[in-house]
Every structure is written in C-alpha cells, then in structure tokens.
Amino acid sequence: MRIDIITCLPKLLESPFSDSILKRAQDKKIVEVVVHDLRIYSLDKHKSTDDYAFGGGAGMVMSIEPVDRCISSLKEQLLYDEIIYMSPDGELLTQSLANQLSLKKNLIILCGHYKGVDERVREHLITREISIGDYVLSGGELAAAVLSDAVIRLIPGVLNDETSALTDSFQDGLVAPPVYTRPAEYKGWKVPDILLSGHEAKISEWRHEESVNRTKKRRPKLL
Ligand code: ADE
C-alpha cells in the first residue's frame, strides 16, 4: 500500500511514522508513506496555502490551487483508490472503515487546516471525508496519523502473532477482554485464577464472556 499525505505542516507527521509498528511496516516495504509539503505547490511568492474567506469572517481558508496542483501531480504518477479529506464533519472512523481501507492499494490523505478548505476541493477533488471523532483538532495531521495507524496495522504481515489484529477490540463487534501479566499477585491484587489454570478452552470461554460483559457495560450500542 502507498499513502500520500498532503499537509502544510509536514513536521507534525514525522514522529508517528518513524517509530514502532508504522516504522516497521515501512522498513518491511509493506507500506510506503510519503508526506508532501503543500507549500511546494503554491505559486504565490510567499508560498502561502491559504487566503481570506469570501464573504468575510474570522479565519483563513485553504486555497484550492496548491491542493489541486499537488493532487494532479500525484494522479499523473499513480492510480488512487481514494482521495480522503480529514475533517470533523466527515464520516466517523470505525474499525469497519479501517478494515475496508486496509484492502486498498493507493490512498491520498489531505489534512485540513485553518477554517477548512475551499469547498470546491471537497466537491471536485476529494472522494471521501473522514473524521476521527466529534471534536475539533487544530488540523488534520494528527487525524491523518490516527487513520493511517488504524489502517496500516491491519495489512497482512505488519503485525506479528503476538500483536495480531484479530483479537483487537471491535474486530468481532466486541471490546477486548482484560489482560494481565506477571506478577500473579501485586499488593494483594490477584490475577483471575482461570488465567493461571493452563486450560485453553476454559480461558477462551472466560475471555469471550468478559468481552460480552464489557461490551454490554461500556459499549452497549455495539451489541
Ligand atoms: N480535523 C480537525 N478535527 C478533525 C477530526 N475530528 N477528525 C478529522 N479531521 C479533523
């Protein structure tokens, strides 16, 4: 998979992709993440990527021209499955959407900023709009990193057995059961006996029950 991220703040995206699982996925050549600095596509002598809103009002609006020039140049080189705009009013990111996107080959993610992007970008250049939750971030970069992480870790070969995505919360419509590690007792707080029993079938049954109970309590709408 290849993910091209378009942003006017490329530095914000350096660290999420240079550590842990996202780094390993790139080292293993399972995914290629390329961050594009929108300013490079600005024809303006100050390399600006935004302007005042028509009709007035506070806040700057991302201009269509640099975005169009960047997307067009990417599209000349590759065929993209989706051109995604990160926006608080987009479709909510769920595990099911992450699963769908993990099957795609090439994605562009445009990070919004300021008061948003010129509406004509959304009408003509974007194929999908995604929000990571009902709250407003200062820009789309952190949201793009969240989306990329949720998608990349699902691509076969990225996770090893111990971190397999199959046992993640939401993957089977349930939240994950509680987990414990050594010591078996700490300050008198004990690990459930069943987990120390070595009885695989019973442990599996217990985990399923815990998942169902937790889902009922914490995320009843999932059931
Ligand atoms: N940009 C600002 N807030 C956002 C959010 N909640 N999701 C996606 N992109 C955003």
mmCIF file with all atom_site columns, C-alpha atoms and ligand atoms in Angstrom:
data_model
loop_
_atom_site.group_PDB
_atom_site.id
_atom_site.type_symbol
_atom_site.label_atom_id
_atom_site.label_alt_id
_atom_site.label_comp_id
_atom_site.label_asym_id
_atom_site.label_entity_id
_atom_site.label_seq_id
_atom_site.pdbx_PDB_ins_code
_atom_site.Cartn_x
_atom_site.Cartn_y
_atom_site.Cartn_z
_atom_site.occupancy
_atom_site.B_iso_or_equiv
_atom_site.pdbx_formal_charge
_atom_site.auth_seq_id
_atom_site.auth_comp_id
_atom_site.auth_asym_id
_atom_site.auth_atom_id
_atom_site.pdbx_PDB_model_num
ATOM   1   C CA . MET A 1 1   ? 0.000   0.000   0.000   1.00 0.00 ? 1   MET A CA 1
ATOM   2   C CA . ARG A 1 2   ? 1.086   3.550   -0.609  1.00 0.00 ? 2   ARG A CA 1
ATOM   3   C CA . ILE A 1 3   ? -0.240  6.515   1.376   1.00 0.00 ? 3   ILE A CA 1
ATOM   4   C CA . ASP A 1 4   ? 0.462   10.065  0.202   1.00 0.00 ? 4   ASP A CA 1
ATOM   5   C CA . ILE A 1 5   ? -0.295  12.638  2.869   1.00 0.00 ? 5   ILE A CA 1
ATOM   6   C CA . ILE A 1 6   ? -0.693  16.272  1.832   1.00 0.00 ? 6   ILE A CA 1
ATOM   7   C CA . THR A 1 7   ? -0.122  18.855  4.558   1.00 0.00 ? 7   THR A CA 1
ATOM   8   C CA . CYS A 1 8   ? 1.120   22.364  5.142   1.00 0.00 ? 8   CYS A CA 1
ATOM   9   C CA . LEU A 1 9   ? 2.757   21.161  8.404   1.00 0.00 ? 9   LEU A CA 1
ATOM   10  C CA . PRO A 1 10  ? 4.872   18.152  7.347   1.00 0.00 ? 10  PRO A CA 1
ATOM   11  C CA . LYS A 1 11  ? 6.940   18.171  10.561  1.00 0.00 ? 11  LYS A CA 1
ATOM   12  C CA . LEU A 1 12  ? 3.844   17.212  12.547  1.00 0.00 ? 12  LEU A CA 1
ATOM   13  C CA . LEU A 1 13  ? 3.825   13.885  10.718  1.00 0.00 ? 13  LEU A CA 1
ATOM   14  C CA . GLU A 1 14  ? 7.469   12.948  11.227  1.00 0.00 ? 14  GLU A CA 1
ATOM   15  C CA . SER A 1 15  ? 7.292   11.194  14.565  1.00 0.00 ? 15  SER A CA 1
ATOM   16  C CA . PRO A 1 16  ? 4.165   9.000   14.172  1.00 0.00 ? 16  PRO A CA 1
ATOM   17  C CA . PHE A 1 17  ? 5.692   7.276   11.153  1.00 0.00 ? 17  PHE A CA 1
ATOM   18  C CA . SER A 1 18  ? 9.237   6.909   12.456  1.00 0.00 ? 18  SER A CA 1
ATOM   19  C CA . ASP A 1 19  ? 8.666   4.542   15.352  1.00 0.00 ? 19  ASP A CA 1
ATOM   20  C CA . SER A 1 20  ? 7.189   1.195   16.310  1.00 0.00 ? 20  SER A CA 1
ATOM   21  C CA . ILE A 1 21  ? 4.709   -0.608  14.055  1.00 0.00 ? 21  ILE A CA 1
ATOM   22  C CA . LEU A 1 22  ? 4.340   2.128   11.428  1.00 0.00 ? 22  LEU A CA 1
ATOM   23  C CA . LYS A 1 23  ? 8.110   2.296   11.023  1.00 0.00 ? 23  LYS A CA 1
ATOM   24  C CA . ARG A 1 24  ? 8.396   -1.487  10.826  1.00 0.00 ? 24  ARG A CA 1
ATOM   25  C CA . ALA A 1 25  ? 5.670   -1.642  8.166   1.00 0.00 ? 25  ALA A CA 1
ATOM   26  C CA . GLN A 1 26  ? 7.672   0.803   6.055   1.00 0.00 ? 26  GLN A CA 1
ATOM   27  C CA . ASP A 1 27  ? 11.002  -0.948  6.712   1.00 0.00 ? 27  ASP A CA 1
ATOM   28  C CA . LYS A 1 28  ? 9.394   -4.231  5.595   1.00 0.00 ? 28  LYS A CA 1
ATOM   29  C CA . LYS A 1 29  ? 8.207   -2.412  2.417   1.00 0.00 ? 29  LYS A CA 1
ATOM   30  C CA . ILE A 1 30  ? 4.595   -3.372  3.157   1.00 0.00 ? 30  ILE A CA 1
ATOM   31  C CA . VAL A 1 31  ? 3.598   0.262   3.100   1.00 0.00 ? 31  VAL A CA 1
ATOM   32  C CA . GLU A 1 32  ? 5.153   3.408   1.712   1.00 0.00 ? 32  GLU A CA 1
ATOM   33  C CA . VAL A 1 33  ? 4.143   6.677   3.364   1.00 0.00 ? 33  VAL A CA 1
ATOM   34  C CA . VAL A 1 34  ? 5.086   9.875   1.531   1.00 0.00 ? 34  VAL A CA 1
ATOM   35  C CA . VAL A 1 35  ? 4.408   13.253  3.140   1.00 0.00 ? 35  VAL A CA 1
ATOM   36  C CA . HIS A 1 36  ? 4.006   16.196  0.740   1.00 0.00 ? 36  HIS A CA 1
ATOM   37  C CA . ASP A 1 37  ? 4.524   19.787  1.820   1.00 0.00 ? 37  ASP A CA 1
ATOM   38  C CA . LEU A 1 38  ? 1.661   21.757  0.308   1.00 0.00 ? 38  LEU A CA 1
ATOM   39  C CA . ARG A 1 39  ? 3.755   24.927  0.256   1.00 0.00 ? 39  ARG A CA 1
ATOM   40  C CA . ILE A 1 40  ? 5.893   23.471  -2.530  1.00 0.00 ? 40  ILE A CA 1
ATOM   41  C CA . TYR A 1 41  ? 2.798   23.547  -4.749  1.00 0.00 ? 41  TYR A CA 1
ATOM   42  C CA . SER A 1 42  ? 1.996   27.178  -4.038  1.00 0.00 ? 42  SER A CA 1
ATOM   43  C CA . LEU A 1 43  ? 2.659   29.570  -6.928  1.00 0.00 ? 43  LEU A CA 1
ATOM   44  C CA . ASP A 1 44  ? 2.485   32.527  -4.577  1.00 0.00 ? 44  ASP A CA 1
ATOM   45  C CA . LYS A 1 45  ? 5.803   34.249  -3.878  1.00 0.00 ? 45  LYS A CA 1
ATOM   46  C CA . HIS A 1 46  ? 5.241   33.872  -0.122  1.00 0.00 ? 46  HIS A CA 1
ATOM   47  C CA . LYS A 1 47  ? 4.388   30.175  -0.609  1.00 0.00 ? 47  LYS A CA 1
ATOM   48  C CA . SER A 1 48  ? 1.081   30.712  1.144   1.00 0.00 ? 48  SER A CA 1
ATOM   49  C CA . THR A 1 49  ? -1.525  27.960  1.034   1.00 0.00 ? 49  THR A CA 1
ATOM   50  C CA . ASP A 1 50  ? -4.462  29.887  2.476   1.00 0.00 ? 50  ASP A CA 1
ATOM   51  C CA . ASP A 1 51  ? -6.412  33.094  1.988   1.00 0.00 ? 51  ASP A CA 1
ATOM   52  C CA . TYR A 1 52  ? -9.231  35.179  3.488   1.00 0.00 ? 52  TYR A CA 1
ATOM   53  C CA . ALA A 1 53  ? -12.764 33.773  3.258   1.00 0.00 ? 53  ALA A CA 1
ATOM   54  C CA . PHE A 1 54  ? -15.034 35.267  0.618   1.00 0.00 ? 54  PHE A CA 1
ATOM   55  C CA . GLY A 1 55  ? -17.896 36.972  2.402   1.00 0.00 ? 55  GLY A CA 1
ATOM   56  C CA . GLY A 1 56  ? -15.695 37.836  5.369   1.00 0.00 ? 56  GLY A CA 1
ATOM   57  C CA . GLY A 1 57  ? -15.477 36.266  8.785   1.00 0.00 ? 57  GLY A CA 1
ATOM   58  C CA . ALA A 1 58  ? -12.623 35.174  11.008  1.00 0.00 ? 58  ALA A CA 1
ATOM   59  C CA . GLY A 1 59  ? -10.151 32.502  9.964   1.00 0.00 ? 59  GLY A CA 1
ATOM   60  C CA . MET A 1 60  ? -8.253  31.600  6.840   1.00 0.00 ? 60  MET A CA 1
ATOM   61  C CA . VAL A 1 61  ? -9.338  29.072  4.225   1.00 0.00 ? 61  VAL A CA 1
ATOM   62  C CA . MET A 1 62  ? -7.030  26.626  2.451   1.00 0.00 ? 62  MET A CA 1
ATOM   63  C CA . SER A 1 63  ? -6.767  27.603  -1.200  1.00 0.00 ? 63  SER A CA 1
ATOM   64  C CA . ILE A 1 64  ? -7.766  25.254  -3.988  1.00 0.00 ? 64  ILE A CA 1
ATOM   65  C CA . GLU A 1 65  ? -4.798  25.878  -6.299  1.00 0.00 ? 65  GLU A CA 1
ATOM   66  C CA . PRO A 1 66  ? -1.905  24.293  -4.354  1.00 0.00 ? 66  PRO A CA 1
ATOM   67  C CA . VAL A 1 67  ? -4.140  21.366  -3.345  1.00 0.00 ? 67  VAL A CA 1
ATOM   68  C CA . ASP A 1 68  ? -5.216  20.796  -6.957  1.00 0.00 ? 68  ASP A CA 1
ATOM   69  C CA . ARG A 1 69  ? -1.640  21.059  -8.245  1.00 0.00 ? 69  ARG A CA 1
ATOM   70  C CA . CYS A 1 70  ? -0.413  18.552  -5.652  1.00 0.00 ? 70  CYS A CA 1
ATOM   71  C CA . ILE A 1 71  ? -3.234  16.039  -6.205  1.00 0.00 ? 71  ILE A CA 1
ATOM   72  C CA . SER A 1 72  ? -2.939  16.347  -10.012 1.00 0.00 ? 72  SER A CA 1
ATOM   73  C CA . SER A 1 73  ? 0.782   15.698  -9.914  1.00 0.00 ? 73  SER A CA 1
ATOM   74  C CA . LEU A 1 74  ? 0.243   12.596  -7.740  1.00 0.00 ? 74  LEU A CA 1
ATOM   75  C CA . LYS A 1 75  ? -2.538  11.346  -10.025 1.00 0.00 ? 75  LYS A CA 1
ATOM   76  C CA . GLU A 1 76  ? -0.226  11.623  -13.025 1.00 0.00 ? 76  GLU A CA 1
ATOM   77  C CA . GLN A 1 77  ? 2.056   9.066   -11.385 1.00 0.00 ? 77  GLN A CA 1
ATOM   78  C CA . LEU A 1 78  ? -0.378  6.632   -9.747  1.00 0.00 ? 78  LEU A CA 1
ATOM   79  C CA . LEU A 1 79  ? -3.985  5.487   -9.751  1.00 0.00 ? 79  LEU A CA 1
ATOM   80  C CA . TYR A 1 80  ? -5.569  6.262   -6.367  1.00 0.00 ? 80  TYR A CA 1
ATOM   81  C CA . ASP A 1 81  ? -8.410  4.265   -4.778  1.00 0.00 ? 81  ASP A CA 1
ATOM   82  C CA . GLU A 1 82  ? -9.485  7.105   -2.519  1.00 0.00 ? 82  GLU A CA 1
ATOM   83  C CA . ILE A 1 83  ? -8.603  10.763  -2.021  1.00 0.00 ? 83  ILE A CA 1
ATOM   84  C CA . ILE A 1 84  ? -9.503  11.381  1.590   1.00 0.00 ? 84  ILE A CA 1
ATOM   85  C CA . TYR A 1 85  ? -10.028 14.717  3.321   1.00 0.00 ? 85  TYR A CA 1
ATOM   86  C CA . MET A 1 86  ? -9.672  14.675  7.119   1.00 0.00 ? 86  MET A CA 1
ATOM   87  C CA . SER A 1 87  ? -12.463 16.787  8.549   1.00 0.00 ? 87  SER A CA 1
ATOM   88  C CA . PRO A 1 88  ? -14.506 16.860  11.774  1.00 0.00 ? 88  PRO A CA 1
ATOM   89  C CA . ASP A 1 89  ? -17.719 16.708  9.724   1.00 0.00 ? 89  ASP A CA 1
ATOM   90  C CA . GLY A 1 90  ? -16.654 13.630  7.734   1.00 0.00 ? 90  GLY A CA 1
ATOM   91  C CA . GLU A 1 91  ? -17.804 10.027  8.074   1.00 0.00 ? 91  GLU A CA 1
ATOM   92  C CA . LEU A 1 92  ? -16.799 8.695   11.511  1.00 0.00 ? 92  LEU A CA 1
ATOM   93  C CA . LEU A 1 93  ? -13.770 6.404   11.520  1.00 0.00 ? 93  LEU A CA 1
ATOM   94  C CA . THR A 1 94  ? -14.723 2.925   12.733  1.00 0.00 ? 94  THR A CA 1
ATOM   95  C CA . GLN A 1 95  ? -12.914 -0.412  12.753  1.00 0.00 ? 95  GLN A CA 1
ATOM   96  C CA . SER A 1 96  ? -15.071 -1.454  9.816   1.00 0.00 ? 96  SER A CA 1
ATOM   97  C CA . LEU A 1 97  ? -13.945 1.576   7.766   1.00 0.00 ? 97  LEU A CA 1
ATOM   98  C CA . ALA A 1 98  ? -10.308 0.883   8.722   1.00 0.00 ? 98  ALA A CA 1
ATOM   99  C CA . ASN A 1 99  ? -10.777 -2.730  7.544   1.00 0.00 ? 99  ASN A CA 1
ATOM   100 C CA . GLN A 1 100 ? -12.185 -1.527  4.202   1.00 0.00 ? 100 GLN A CA 1
ATOM   101 C CA . LEU A 1 101 ? -9.342  0.944   3.627   1.00 0.00 ? 101 LEU A CA 1
ATOM   102 C CA . SER A 1 102 ? -6.686  -1.636  4.539   1.00 0.00 ? 102 SER A CA 1
ATOM   103 C CA . LEU A 1 103 ? -7.667  -3.519  1.365   1.00 0.00 ? 103 LEU A CA 1
ATOM   104 C CA . LYS A 1 104 ? -6.874  -0.528  -0.888  1.00 0.00 ? 104 LYS A CA 1
ATOM   105 C CA . LYS A 1 105 ? -3.642  -0.049  -2.767  1.00 0.00 ? 105 LYS A CA 1
ATOM   106 C CA . ASN A 1 106 ? -3.073  3.693   -3.026  1.00 0.00 ? 106 ASN A CA 1
ATOM   107 C CA . LEU A 1 107 ? -4.548  6.432   -0.851  1.00 0.00 ? 107 LEU A CA 1
ATOM   108 C CA . ILE A 1 108 ? -4.150  10.188  -0.709  1.00 0.00 ? 108 ILE A CA 1
ATOM   109 C CA . ILE A 1 109 ? -4.942  11.905  2.593   1.00 0.00 ? 109 ILE A CA 1
ATOM   110 C CA . LEU A 1 110 ? -5.391  15.672  2.614   1.00 0.00 ? 110 LEU A CA 1
ATOM   111 C CA . CYS A 1 111 ? -5.011  17.351  6.000   1.00 0.00 ? 111 CYS A CA 1
ATOM   112 C CA . GLY A 1 112 ? -7.309  20.288  6.575   1.00 0.00 ? 112 GLY A CA 1
ATOM   113 C CA . HIS A 1 113 ? -6.245  23.427  8.388   1.00 0.00 ? 113 HIS A CA 1
ATOM   114 C CA . TYR A 1 114 ? -7.406  26.864  9.464   1.00 0.00 ? 114 TYR A CA 1
ATOM   115 C CA . LYS A 1 115 ? -11.159 27.275  8.896   1.00 0.00 ? 115 LYS A CA 1
ATOM   116 C CA . GLY A 1 116 ? -11.138 24.387  6.418   1.00 0.00 ? 116 GLY A CA 1
ATOM   117 C CA . VAL A 1 117 ? -10.548 24.025  2.720   1.00 0.00 ? 117 VAL A CA 1
ATOM   118 C CA . ASP A 1 118 ? -12.211 25.812  -0.209  1.00 0.00 ? 118 ASP A CA 1
ATOM   119 C CA . GLU A 1 119 ? -15.445 23.881  -0.720  1.00 0.00 ? 119 GLU A CA 1
ATOM   120 C CA . ARG A 1 120 ? -14.571 23.254  -4.393  1.00 0.00 ? 120 ARG A CA 1
ATOM   121 C CA . VAL A 1 121 ? -11.776 20.920  -3.234  1.00 0.00 ? 121 VAL A CA 1
ATOM   122 C CA . ARG A 1 122 ? -14.377 18.814  -1.432  1.00 0.00 ? 122 ARG A CA 1
ATOM   123 C CA . GLU A 1 123 ? -16.779 18.917  -4.365  1.00 0.00 ? 123 GLU A CA 1
ATOM   124 C CA . HIS A 1 124 ? -14.353 18.118  -7.157  1.00 0.00 ? 124 HIS A CA 1
ATOM   125 C CA . LEU A 1 125 ? -11.112 16.606  -5.878  1.00 0.00 ? 125 LEU A CA 1
ATOM   126 C CA . ILE A 1 126 ? -11.994 14.501  -2.835  1.00 0.00 ? 126 ILE A CA 1
ATOM   127 C CA . THR A 1 127 ? -13.649 11.062  -2.909  1.00 0.00 ? 127 THR A CA 1
ATOM   128 C CA . ARG A 1 128 ? -14.156 10.567  0.821   1.00 0.00 ? 128 ARG A CA 1
ATOM   129 C CA . GLU A 1 129 ? -14.220 12.648  4.012   1.00 0.00 ? 129 GLU A CA 1
ATOM   130 C CA . ILE A 1 130 ? -13.279 11.097  7.338   1.00 0.00 ? 130 ILE A CA 1
ATOM   131 C CA . SER A 1 131 ? -13.495 12.330  10.944  1.00 0.00 ? 131 SER A CA 1
ATOM   132 C CA . ILE A 1 132 ? -11.758 10.609  13.847  1.00 0.00 ? 132 ILE A CA 1
ATOM   133 C CA . GLY A 1 133 ? -14.345 11.814  16.350  1.00 0.00 ? 133 GLY A CA 1
ATOM   134 C CA . ASP A 1 134 ? -16.803 14.527  17.289  1.00 0.00 ? 134 ASP A CA 1
ATOM   135 C CA . TYR A 1 135 ? -14.289 17.093  18.462  1.00 0.00 ? 135 TYR A CA 1
ATOM   136 C CA . VAL A 1 136 ? -12.213 19.665  16.602  1.00 0.00 ? 136 VAL A CA 1
ATOM   137 C CA . LEU A 1 137 ? -8.436  19.369  16.309  1.00 0.00 ? 137 LEU A CA 1
ATOM   138 C CA . SER A 1 138 ? -6.187  22.226  15.219  1.00 0.00 ? 138 SER A CA 1
ATOM   139 C CA . GLY A 1 139 ? -5.562  20.472  11.927  1.00 0.00 ? 139 GLY A CA 1
ATOM   140 C CA . GLY A 1 140 ? -5.960  17.190  10.079  1.00 0.00 ? 140 GLY A CA 1
ATOM   141 C CA . GLU A 1 141 ? -2.387  15.939  10.638  1.00 0.00 ? 141 GLU A CA 1
ATOM   142 C CA . LEU A 1 142 ? -2.968  14.072  13.889  1.00 0.00 ? 142 LEU A CA 1
ATOM   143 C CA . ALA A 1 143 ? -6.217  12.702  12.464  1.00 0.00 ? 143 ALA A CA 1
ATOM   144 C CA . ALA A 1 144 ? -4.333  11.515  9.341   1.00 0.00 ? 144 ALA A CA 1
ATOM   145 C CA . ALA A 1 145 ? -1.789  9.768   11.579  1.00 0.00 ? 145 ALA A CA 1
ATOM   146 C CA . VAL A 1 146 ? -4.601  8.080   13.533  1.00 0.00 ? 146 VAL A CA 1
ATOM   147 C CA . LEU A 1 147 ? -6.314  6.932   10.345  1.00 0.00 ? 147 LEU A CA 1
ATOM   148 C CA . SER A 1 148 ? -3.034  5.669   8.858   1.00 0.00 ? 148 SER A CA 1
ATOM   149 C CA . ASP A 1 149 ? -2.191  3.744   12.025  1.00 0.00 ? 149 ASP A CA 1
ATOM   150 C CA . ALA A 1 150 ? -5.635  2.126   12.207  1.00 0.00 ? 150 ALA A CA 1
ATOM   151 C CA . VAL A 1 151 ? -5.347  1.068   8.542   1.00 0.00 ? 151 VAL A CA 1
ATOM   152 C CA . ILE A 1 152 ? -1.673  0.062   8.287   1.00 0.00 ? 152 ILE A CA 1
ATOM   153 C CA . ARG A 1 153 ? -1.708  -2.288  11.287  1.00 0.00 ? 153 ARG A CA 1
ATOM   154 C CA . LEU A 1 154 ? -4.428  -4.341  9.545   1.00 0.00 ? 154 LEU A CA 1
ATOM   155 C CA . ILE A 1 155 ? -2.375  -5.042  6.422   1.00 0.00 ? 155 ILE A CA 1
ATOM   156 C CA . PRO A 1 156 ? -1.214  -8.676  6.445   1.00 0.00 ? 156 PRO A CA 1
ATOM   157 C CA . GLY A 1 157 ? 2.407   -9.012  7.569   1.00 0.00 ? 157 GLY A CA 1
ATOM   158 C CA . VAL A 1 158 ? 2.515   -5.759  9.544   1.00 0.00 ? 158 VAL A CA 1
ATOM   159 C CA . LEU A 1 159 ? 1.689   -7.274  12.938  1.00 0.00 ? 159 LEU A CA 1
ATOM   160 C CA . ASN A 1 160 ? 3.259   -10.444 14.215  1.00 0.00 ? 160 ASN A CA 1
ATOM   161 C CA . ASP A 1 161 ? 1.317   -13.155 16.078  1.00 0.00 ? 161 ASP A CA 1
ATOM   162 C CA . GLU A 1 162 ? 1.618   -11.539 19.480  1.00 0.00 ? 162 GLU A CA 1
ATOM   163 C CA . THR A 1 163 ? 0.086   -8.302  18.301  1.00 0.00 ? 163 THR A CA 1
ATOM   164 C CA . SER A 1 164 ? -2.376  -9.851  15.854  1.00 0.00 ? 164 SER A CA 1
ATOM   165 C CA . ALA A 1 165 ? -5.264  -7.559  14.979  1.00 0.00 ? 165 ALA A CA 1
ATOM   166 C CA . LEU A 1 166 ? -7.731  -10.447 15.157  1.00 0.00 ? 166 LEU A CA 1
ATOM   167 C CA . THR A 1 167 ? -8.055  -10.127 18.931  1.00 0.00 ? 167 THR A CA 1
ATOM   168 C CA . ASP A 1 168 ? -8.405  -6.331  18.916  1.00 0.00 ? 168 ASP A CA 1
ATOM   169 C CA . SER A 1 169 ? -11.393 -4.573  20.389  1.00 0.00 ? 169 SER A CA 1
ATOM   170 C CA . PHE A 1 170 ? -14.180 -4.012  17.784  1.00 0.00 ? 170 PHE A CA 1
ATOM   171 C CA . GLN A 1 171 ? -12.745 -6.572  15.343  1.00 0.00 ? 171 GLN A CA 1
ATOM   172 C CA . ASP A 1 172 ? -15.543 -9.023  16.211  1.00 0.00 ? 172 ASP A CA 1
ATOM   173 C CA . GLY A 1 173 ? -18.044 -6.377  17.287  1.00 0.00 ? 173 GLY A CA 1
ATOM   174 C CA . LEU A 1 174 ? -16.948 -6.700  20.941  1.00 0.00 ? 174 LEU A CA 1
ATOM   175 C CA . VAL A 1 175 ? -14.424 -4.842  23.067  1.00 0.00 ? 175 VAL A CA 1
ATOM   176 C CA . ALA A 1 176 ? -11.347 -6.801  24.133  1.00 0.00 ? 176 ALA A CA 1
ATOM   177 C CA . PRO A 1 177 ? -11.273 -8.757  27.427  1.00 0.00 ? 177 PRO A CA 1
ATOM   178 C CA . PRO A 1 178 ? -8.993  -7.696  30.321  1.00 0.00 ? 178 PRO A CA 1
ATOM   179 C CA . VAL A 1 179 ? -5.351  -8.788  30.159  1.00 0.00 ? 179 VAL A CA 1
ATOM   180 C CA . TYR A 1 180 ? -2.785  -9.387  32.908  1.00 0.00 ? 180 TYR A CA 1
ATOM   181 C CA . THR A 1 181 ? 0.921   -10.130 33.174  1.00 0.00 ? 181 THR A CA 1
ATOM   182 C CA . ARG A 1 182 ? 3.349   -11.075 35.971  1.00 0.00 ? 182 ARG A CA 1
ATOM   183 C CA . PRO A 1 183 ? 3.316   -10.870 38.948  1.00 0.00 ? 183 PRO A CA 1
ATOM   184 C CA . ALA A 1 184 ? 0.243   -13.057 39.546  1.00 0.00 ? 184 ALA A CA 1
ATOM   185 C CA . GLU A 1 185 ? -0.338  -11.121 42.753  1.00 0.00 ? 185 GLU A CA 1
ATOM   186 C CA . TYR A 1 186 ? 0.600   -7.494  43.454  1.00 0.00 ? 186 TYR A CA 1
ATOM   187 C CA . LYS A 1 187 ? -0.231  -5.694  46.720  1.00 0.00 ? 187 LYS A CA 1
ATOM   188 C CA . GLY A 1 188 ? -2.814  -8.442  47.275  1.00 0.00 ? 188 GLY A CA 1
ATOM   189 C CA . TRP A 1 189 ? -4.474  -7.737  43.883  1.00 0.00 ? 189 TRP A CA 1
ATOM   190 C CA . LYS A 1 190 ? -4.810  -11.084 42.146  1.00 0.00 ? 190 LYS A CA 1
ATOM   191 C CA . VAL A 1 191 ? -4.984  -12.222 38.544  1.00 0.00 ? 191 VAL A CA 1
ATOM   192 C CA . PRO A 1 192 ? -8.157  -14.315 37.926  1.00 0.00 ? 192 PRO A CA 1
ATOM   193 C CA . ASP A 1 193 ? -7.382  -17.982 38.741  1.00 0.00 ? 193 ASP A CA 1
ATOM   194 C CA . ILE A 1 194 ? -8.696  -19.191 35.387  1.00 0.00 ? 194 ILE A CA 1
ATOM   195 C CA . LEU A 1 195 ? -5.832  -17.437 33.547  1.00 0.00 ? 195 LEU A CA 1
ATOM   196 C CA . LEU A 1 196 ? -3.286  -19.385 35.588  1.00 0.00 ? 196 LEU A CA 1
ATOM   197 C CA . SER A 1 197 ? -5.057  -22.743 35.057  1.00 0.00 ? 197 SER A CA 1
ATOM   198 C CA . GLY A 1 198 ? -3.459  -23.566 31.706  1.00 0.00 ? 198 GLY A CA 1
ATOM   199 C CA . HIS A 1 199 ? -6.883  -24.767 30.487  1.00 0.00 ? 199 HIS A CA 1
ATOM   200 C CA . GLU A 1 200 ? -7.017  -23.222 26.991  1.00 0.00 ? 200 GLU A CA 1
ATOM   201 C CA . ALA A 1 201 ? -10.678 -23.901 26.190  1.00 0.00 ? 201 ALA A CA 1
ATOM   202 C CA . LYS A 1 202 ? -11.870 -22.550 29.532  1.00 0.00 ? 202 LYS A CA 1
ATOM   203 C CA . ILE A 1 203 ? -9.639  -19.477 29.216  1.00 0.00 ? 203 ILE A CA 1
ATOM   204 C CA . SER A 1 204 ? -11.018 -18.803 25.777  1.00 0.00 ? 204 SER A CA 1
ATOM   205 C CA . GLU A 1 205 ? -14.601 -19.160 27.068  1.00 0.00 ? 205 GLU A CA 1
ATOM   206 C CA . TRP A 1 206 ? -13.814 -16.814 30.006  1.00 0.00 ? 206 TRP A CA 1
ATOM   207 C CA . ARG A 1 207 ? -12.320 -14.218 27.665  1.00 0.00 ? 207 ARG A CA 1
ATOM   208 C CA . HIS A 1 208 ? -15.375 -14.319 25.445  1.00 0.00 ? 208 HIS A CA 1
ATOM   209 C CA . GLU A 1 209 ? -17.707 -13.876 28.423  1.00 0.00 ? 209 GLU A CA 1
ATOM   210 C CA . GLU A 1 210 ? -15.623 -10.961 29.707  1.00 0.00 ? 210 GLU A CA 1
ATOM   211 C CA . SER A 1 211 ? -15.725 -9.368  26.244  1.00 0.00 ? 211 SER A CA 1
ATOM   212 C CA . VAL A 1 212 ? -19.509 -9.679  26.090  1.00 0.00 ? 212 VAL A CA 1
ATOM   213 C CA . ASN A 1 213 ? -19.948 -8.305  29.633  1.00 0.00 ? 213 ASN A CA 1
ATOM   214 C CA . ARG A 1 214 ? -17.593 -5.394  28.978  1.00 0.00 ? 214 ARG A CA 1
ATOM   215 C CA . THR A 1 215 ? -19.319 -4.575  25.721  1.00 0.00 ? 215 THR A CA 1
ATOM   216 C CA . LYS A 1 216 ? -22.733 -4.592  27.478  1.00 0.00 ? 216 LYS A CA 1
ATOM   217 C CA . LYS A 1 217 ? -21.387 -2.257  30.135  1.00 0.00 ? 217 LYS A CA 1
ATOM   218 C CA . ARG A 1 218 ? -19.140 0.075   28.129  1.00 0.00 ? 218 ARG A CA 1
ATOM   219 C CA . ARG A 1 219 ? -20.366 -0.024  24.519  1.00 0.00 ? 219 ARG A CA 1
ATOM   220 C CA . PRO A 1 220 ? -23.940 -1.416  24.598  1.00 0.00 ? 220 PRO A CA 1
ATOM   221 C CA . LYS A 1 221 ? -24.641 0.043   21.141  1.00 0.00 ? 221 LYS A CA 1
ATOM   222 C CA . LEU A 1 222 ? -22.194 -2.450  19.622  1.00 0.00 ? 222 LEU A CA 1
ATOM   223 C CA . LEU A 1 223 ? -24.411 -5.387  20.624  1.00 0.00 ? 223 LEU A CA 1
HETATM 224 N N1 . ADE B 2 .   ? -9.580  17.994  11.636  1.00 0.00 ? 1   ADE B N1 1
HETATM 225 C C1 . ADE B 2 .   ? -9.936  18.677  12.734  1.00 0.00 ? 1   ADE B C1 1
HETATM 226 N N2 . ADE B 2 .   ? -10.647 17.921  13.570  1.00 0.00 ? 1   ADE B N2 1
HETATM 227 C C2 . ADE B 2 .   ? -10.757 16.695  12.986  1.00 0.00 ? 1   ADE B C2 1
HETATM 228 C C3 . ADE B 2 .   ? -11.384 15.484  13.358  1.00 0.00 ? 1   ADE B C3 1
HETATM 229 N N3 . ADE B 2 .   ? -12.070 15.363  14.491  1.00 0.00 ? 1   ADE B N3 1
HETATM 230 N N4 . ADE B 2 .   ? -11.288 14.446  12.515  1.00 0.00 ? 1   ADE B N4 1
HETATM 231 C C4 . ADE B 2 .   ? -10.630 14.571  11.353  1.00 0.00 ? 1   ADE B C4 1
HETATM 232 N N5 . ADE B 2 .   ? -10.019 15.680  10.943  1.00 0.00 ? 1   ADE B N5 1
HETATM 233 C C5 . ADE B 2 .   ? -10.066 16.744  11.758  1.00 0.00 ? 1   ADE B C5 1
#
